Coordinates of N, CA and C in Angstrom, one line a residue:
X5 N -18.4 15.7 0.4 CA -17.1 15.3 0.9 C -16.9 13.8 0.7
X6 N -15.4 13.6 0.1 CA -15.5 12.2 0.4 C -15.1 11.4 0.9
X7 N -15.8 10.4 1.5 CA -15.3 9.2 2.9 C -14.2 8.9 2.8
X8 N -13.3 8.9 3.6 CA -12.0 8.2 4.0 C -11.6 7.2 3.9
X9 N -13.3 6.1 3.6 CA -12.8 5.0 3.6 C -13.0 4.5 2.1
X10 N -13.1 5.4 1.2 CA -13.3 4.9 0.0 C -12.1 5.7 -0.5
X11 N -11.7 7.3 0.2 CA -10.4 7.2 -0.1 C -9.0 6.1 -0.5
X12 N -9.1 5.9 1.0 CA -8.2 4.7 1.1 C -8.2 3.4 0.4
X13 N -9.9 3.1 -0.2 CA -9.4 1.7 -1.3 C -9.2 2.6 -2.1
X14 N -9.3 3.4 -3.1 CA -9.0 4.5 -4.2 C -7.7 4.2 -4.3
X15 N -6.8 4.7 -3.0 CA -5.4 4.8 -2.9 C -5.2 3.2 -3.1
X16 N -5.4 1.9 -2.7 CA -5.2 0.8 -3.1 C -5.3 0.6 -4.3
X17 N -6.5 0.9 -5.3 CA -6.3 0.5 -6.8 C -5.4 1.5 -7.5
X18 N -5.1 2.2 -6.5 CA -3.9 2.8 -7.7 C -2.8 2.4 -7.6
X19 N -2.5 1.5 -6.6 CA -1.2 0.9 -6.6 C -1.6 -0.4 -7.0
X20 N -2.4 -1.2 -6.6 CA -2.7 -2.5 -7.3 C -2.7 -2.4 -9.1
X21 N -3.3 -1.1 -9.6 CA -3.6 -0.8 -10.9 C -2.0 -0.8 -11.7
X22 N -1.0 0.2 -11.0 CA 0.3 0.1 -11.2 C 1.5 -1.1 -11.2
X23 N 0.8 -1.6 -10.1 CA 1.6 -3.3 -10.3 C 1.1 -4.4 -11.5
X24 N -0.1 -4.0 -11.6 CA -0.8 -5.0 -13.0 C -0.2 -4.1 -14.0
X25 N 0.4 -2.9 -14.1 CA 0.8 -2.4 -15.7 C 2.5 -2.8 -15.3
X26 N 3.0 -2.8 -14.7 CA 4.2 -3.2 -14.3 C 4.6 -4.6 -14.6
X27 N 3.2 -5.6 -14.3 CA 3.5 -6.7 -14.7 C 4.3 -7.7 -13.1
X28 N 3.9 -6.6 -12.1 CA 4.5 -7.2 -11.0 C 3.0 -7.8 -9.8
X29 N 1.9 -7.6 -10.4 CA 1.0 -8.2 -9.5 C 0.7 -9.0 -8.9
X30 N 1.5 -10.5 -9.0 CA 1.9 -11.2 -8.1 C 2.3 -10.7 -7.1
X31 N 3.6 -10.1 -7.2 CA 4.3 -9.7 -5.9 C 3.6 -8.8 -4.7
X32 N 2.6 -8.6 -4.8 CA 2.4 -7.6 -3.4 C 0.9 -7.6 -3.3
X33 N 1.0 -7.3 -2.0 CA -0.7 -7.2 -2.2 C -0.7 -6.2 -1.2
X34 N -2.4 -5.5 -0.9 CA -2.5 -4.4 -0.3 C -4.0 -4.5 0.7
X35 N -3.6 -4.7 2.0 CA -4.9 -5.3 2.9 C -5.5 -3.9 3.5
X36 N -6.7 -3.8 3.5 CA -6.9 -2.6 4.2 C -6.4 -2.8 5.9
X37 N -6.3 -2.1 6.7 CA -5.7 -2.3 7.9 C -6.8 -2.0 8.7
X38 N -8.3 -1.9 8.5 CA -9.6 -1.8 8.7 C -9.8 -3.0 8.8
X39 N -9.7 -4.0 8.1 CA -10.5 -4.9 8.0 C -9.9 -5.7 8.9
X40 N -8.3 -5.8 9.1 CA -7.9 -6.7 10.1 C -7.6 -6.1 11.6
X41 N -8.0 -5.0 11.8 CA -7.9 -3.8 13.2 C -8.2 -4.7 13.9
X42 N -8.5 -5.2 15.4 CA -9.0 -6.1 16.2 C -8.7 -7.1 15.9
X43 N -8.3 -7.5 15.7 CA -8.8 -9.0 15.1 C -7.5 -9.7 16.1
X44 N -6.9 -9.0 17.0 CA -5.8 -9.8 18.2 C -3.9 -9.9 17.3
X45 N -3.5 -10.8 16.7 CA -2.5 -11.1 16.6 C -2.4 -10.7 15.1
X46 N -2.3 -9.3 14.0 CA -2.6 -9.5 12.7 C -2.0 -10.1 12.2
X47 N -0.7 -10.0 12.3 CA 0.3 -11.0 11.3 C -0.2 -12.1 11.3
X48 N -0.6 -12.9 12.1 CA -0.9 -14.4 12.6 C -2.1 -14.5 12.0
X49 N -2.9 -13.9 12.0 CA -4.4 -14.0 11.7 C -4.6 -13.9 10.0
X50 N -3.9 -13.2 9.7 CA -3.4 -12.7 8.1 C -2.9 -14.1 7.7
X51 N -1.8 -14.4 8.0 CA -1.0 -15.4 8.1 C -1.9 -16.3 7.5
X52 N -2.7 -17.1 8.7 CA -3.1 -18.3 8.6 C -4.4 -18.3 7.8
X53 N -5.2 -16.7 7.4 CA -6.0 -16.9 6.1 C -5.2 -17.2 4.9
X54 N -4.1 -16.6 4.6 CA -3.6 -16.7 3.5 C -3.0 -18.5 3.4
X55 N -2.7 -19.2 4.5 CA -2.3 -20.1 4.1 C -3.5 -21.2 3.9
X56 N -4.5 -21.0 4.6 CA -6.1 -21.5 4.0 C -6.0 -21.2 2.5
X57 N -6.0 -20.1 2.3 CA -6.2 -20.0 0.6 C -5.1 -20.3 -0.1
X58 N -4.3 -20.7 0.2 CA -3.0 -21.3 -0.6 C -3.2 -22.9 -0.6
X59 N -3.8 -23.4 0.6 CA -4.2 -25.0 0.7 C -5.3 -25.0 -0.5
X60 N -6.1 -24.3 -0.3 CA -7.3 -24.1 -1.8 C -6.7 -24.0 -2.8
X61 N -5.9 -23.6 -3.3 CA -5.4 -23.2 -4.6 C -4.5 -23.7 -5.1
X62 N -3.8 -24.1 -3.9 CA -2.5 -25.4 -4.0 C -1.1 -24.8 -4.9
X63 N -1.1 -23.4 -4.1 CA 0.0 -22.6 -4.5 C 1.1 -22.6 -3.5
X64 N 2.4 -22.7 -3.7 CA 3.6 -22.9 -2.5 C 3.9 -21.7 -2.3
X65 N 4.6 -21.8 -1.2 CA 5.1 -21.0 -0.6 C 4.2 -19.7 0.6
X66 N 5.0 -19.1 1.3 CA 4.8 -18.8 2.9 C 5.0 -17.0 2.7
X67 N 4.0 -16.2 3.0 CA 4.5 -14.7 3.2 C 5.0 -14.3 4.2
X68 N 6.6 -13.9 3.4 CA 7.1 -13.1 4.4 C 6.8 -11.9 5.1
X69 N 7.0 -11.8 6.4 CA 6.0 -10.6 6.4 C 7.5 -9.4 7.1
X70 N 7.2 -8.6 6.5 CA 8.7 -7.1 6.9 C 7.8 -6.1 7.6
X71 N 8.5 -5.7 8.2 CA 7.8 -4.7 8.9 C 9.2 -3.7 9.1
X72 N 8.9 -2.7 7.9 CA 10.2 -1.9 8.0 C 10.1 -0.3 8.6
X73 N 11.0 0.0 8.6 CA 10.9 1.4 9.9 C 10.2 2.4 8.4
X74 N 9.7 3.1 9.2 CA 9.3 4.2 8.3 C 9.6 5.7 8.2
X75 N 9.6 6.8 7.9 CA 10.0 7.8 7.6 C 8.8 8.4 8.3
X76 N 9.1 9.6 9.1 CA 7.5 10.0 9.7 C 7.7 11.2 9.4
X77 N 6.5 11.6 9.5 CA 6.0 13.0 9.1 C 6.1 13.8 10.2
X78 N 6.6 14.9 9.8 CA 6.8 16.2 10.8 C 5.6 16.9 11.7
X79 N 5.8 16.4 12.7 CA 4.8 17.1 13.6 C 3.1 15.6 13.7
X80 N 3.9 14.4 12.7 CA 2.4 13.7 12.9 C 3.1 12.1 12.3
X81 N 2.3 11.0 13.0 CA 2.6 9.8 12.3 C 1.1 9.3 10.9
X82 N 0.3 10.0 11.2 CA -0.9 9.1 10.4 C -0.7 10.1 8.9
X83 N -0.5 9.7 8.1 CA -1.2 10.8 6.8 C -0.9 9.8 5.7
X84 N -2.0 10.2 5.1 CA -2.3 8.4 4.1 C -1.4 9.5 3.0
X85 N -0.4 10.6 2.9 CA 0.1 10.7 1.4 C 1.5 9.9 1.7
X86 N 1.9 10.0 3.2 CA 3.2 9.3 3.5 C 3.2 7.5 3.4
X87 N 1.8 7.0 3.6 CA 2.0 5.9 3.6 C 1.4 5.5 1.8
X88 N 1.1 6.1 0.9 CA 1.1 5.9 -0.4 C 2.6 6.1 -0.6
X89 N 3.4 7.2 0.0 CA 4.5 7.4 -1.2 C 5.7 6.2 -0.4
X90 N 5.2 5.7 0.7 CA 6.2 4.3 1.2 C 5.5 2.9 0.7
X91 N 4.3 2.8 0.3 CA 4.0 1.4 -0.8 C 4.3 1.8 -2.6
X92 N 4.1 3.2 -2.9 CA 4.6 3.7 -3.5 C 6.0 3.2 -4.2
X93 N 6.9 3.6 -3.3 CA 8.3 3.2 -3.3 C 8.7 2.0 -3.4
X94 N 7.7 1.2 -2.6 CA 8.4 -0.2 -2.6 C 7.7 -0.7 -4.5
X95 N 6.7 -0.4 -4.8 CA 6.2 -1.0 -5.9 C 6.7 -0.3 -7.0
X96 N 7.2 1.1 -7.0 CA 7.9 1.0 -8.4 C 9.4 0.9 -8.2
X97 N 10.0 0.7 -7.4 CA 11.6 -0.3 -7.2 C 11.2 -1.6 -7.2
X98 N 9.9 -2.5 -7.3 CA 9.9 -3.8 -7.1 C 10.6 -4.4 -5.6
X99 N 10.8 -4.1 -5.0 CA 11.9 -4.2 -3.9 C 10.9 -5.2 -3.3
X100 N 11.6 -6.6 -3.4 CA 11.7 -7.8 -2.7 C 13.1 -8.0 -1.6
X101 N 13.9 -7.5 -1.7 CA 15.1 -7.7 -0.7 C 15.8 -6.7 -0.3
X102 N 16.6 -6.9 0.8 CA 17.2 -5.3 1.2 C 16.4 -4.7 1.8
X103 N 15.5 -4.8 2.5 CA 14.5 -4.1 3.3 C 14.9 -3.3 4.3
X104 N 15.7 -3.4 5.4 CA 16.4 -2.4 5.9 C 17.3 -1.8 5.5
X105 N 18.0 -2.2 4.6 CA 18.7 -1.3 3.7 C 18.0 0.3 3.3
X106 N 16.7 -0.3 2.5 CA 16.0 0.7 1.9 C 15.4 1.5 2.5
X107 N 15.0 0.9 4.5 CA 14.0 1.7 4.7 C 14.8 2.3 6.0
X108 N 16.3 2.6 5.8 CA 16.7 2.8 7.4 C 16.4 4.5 7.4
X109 N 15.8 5.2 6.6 CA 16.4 6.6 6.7 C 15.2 7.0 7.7
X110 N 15.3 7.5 8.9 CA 13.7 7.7 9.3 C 13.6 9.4 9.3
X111 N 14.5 10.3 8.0 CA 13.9 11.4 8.0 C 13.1 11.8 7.3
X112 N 12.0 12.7 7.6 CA 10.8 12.9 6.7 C 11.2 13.4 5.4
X113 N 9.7 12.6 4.3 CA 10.2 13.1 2.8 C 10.3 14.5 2.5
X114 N 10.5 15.2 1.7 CA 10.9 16.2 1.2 C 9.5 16.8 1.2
X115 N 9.0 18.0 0.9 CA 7.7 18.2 0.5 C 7.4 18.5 -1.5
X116 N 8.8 17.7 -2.2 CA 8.8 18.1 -3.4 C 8.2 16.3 -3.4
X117 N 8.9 15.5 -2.5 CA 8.0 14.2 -2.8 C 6.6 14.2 -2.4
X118 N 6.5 14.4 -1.4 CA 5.0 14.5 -1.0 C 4.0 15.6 -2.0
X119 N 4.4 16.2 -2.5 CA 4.0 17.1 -3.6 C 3.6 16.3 -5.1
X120 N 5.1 15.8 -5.4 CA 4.6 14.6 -6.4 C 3.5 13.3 -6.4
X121 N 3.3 13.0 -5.2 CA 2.6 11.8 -4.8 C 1.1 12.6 -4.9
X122 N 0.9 13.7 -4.1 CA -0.5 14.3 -4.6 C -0.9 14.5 -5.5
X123 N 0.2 15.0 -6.4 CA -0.6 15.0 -7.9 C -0.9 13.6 -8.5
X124 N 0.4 13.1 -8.2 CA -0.2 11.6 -9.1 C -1.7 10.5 -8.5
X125 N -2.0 11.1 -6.7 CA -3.4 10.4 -6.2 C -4.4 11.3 -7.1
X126 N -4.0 12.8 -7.1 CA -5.3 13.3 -7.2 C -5.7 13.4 -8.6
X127 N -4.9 13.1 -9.5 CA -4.6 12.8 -10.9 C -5.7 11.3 -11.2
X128 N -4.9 10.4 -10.5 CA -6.1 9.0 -10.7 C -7.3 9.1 -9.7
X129 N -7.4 10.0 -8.7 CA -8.6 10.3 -8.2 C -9.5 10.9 -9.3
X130 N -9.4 12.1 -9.8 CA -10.4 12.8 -10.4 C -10.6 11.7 -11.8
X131 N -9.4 10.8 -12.5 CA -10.0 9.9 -13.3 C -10.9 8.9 -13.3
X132 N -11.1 8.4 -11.7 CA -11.7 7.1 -11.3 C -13.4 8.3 -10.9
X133 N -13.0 9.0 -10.3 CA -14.3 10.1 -10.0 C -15.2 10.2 -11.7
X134 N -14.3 10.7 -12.9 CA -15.1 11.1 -13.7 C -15.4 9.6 -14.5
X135 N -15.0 8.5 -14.3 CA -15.1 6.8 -14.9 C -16.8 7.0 -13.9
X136 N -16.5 7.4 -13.0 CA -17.9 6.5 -12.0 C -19.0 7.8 -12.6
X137 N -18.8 9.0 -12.7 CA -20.1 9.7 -13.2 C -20.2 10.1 -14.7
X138 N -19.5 9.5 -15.1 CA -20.1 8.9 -17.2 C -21.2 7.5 -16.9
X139 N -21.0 6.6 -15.7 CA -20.9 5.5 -15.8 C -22.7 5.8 -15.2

């Protein structure tokens, strides 16, 4: 069986992997929500590592941080296929603005999207699976 938690970075390089072929890897990034769980205030805490590392690097500018409504899933809020096909969404529209706009609809996806979204994890799953046992 495989861990959940290697699941879950899996599901990050596939969207990290998609924004570098996009050519949009600047724009977004993808924090596990493990690593900052506890940690008291996250935005804030998030926040003010990232502006440490921006003092280091001597890069401008300030992350906006959105916190847009979501679409939930029928009968459940946690399921990592709904939260891929909502970073999903935002990285192949590029969507930097309009954020409520894009995210007011809070009725659950379709099961023809959530359908699509499985093949395409379990598509670059079984590729990154068969990269690590040639390897």
């Amino acid at each position: 069986m495989f861990h959940k938690s290697k699941e879950a970075t899996l599901r990050r390089m596939y969207l990290h992997r998609l924004c570098i072929s996009r050519n949009i890897g600047h724009v977004y990034g993808f924090i596990d929500p493990h690593t900052i769980q506890g940690v008291g205030n996250s935005v804030n805490e998030v926040q003010t590592a990232l502006e440490a590392s921006r003092r280091l690097n001597s890069r401008k500018g300030r992350v906006k941080w959105i916190i847009p409504m979501s679409r939930m899933q029928v009968g459940s809020y946690e399921c990592g296929y709904y939260v891929m096909l909502h970073m999903l969404n935002i990285v192949s529209a590029v969507i930097l603005e309009m954020w409520d706009e894009r995210f007011a609809n809070p009725e659950p996806f379709s099961s023809e999207e959530i359908d699509e979204v499985r093949t395409r994890w379990a598509s670059y799953f079984l590729e990154m699976t068969q990269s690590i046992n040639d390897t």
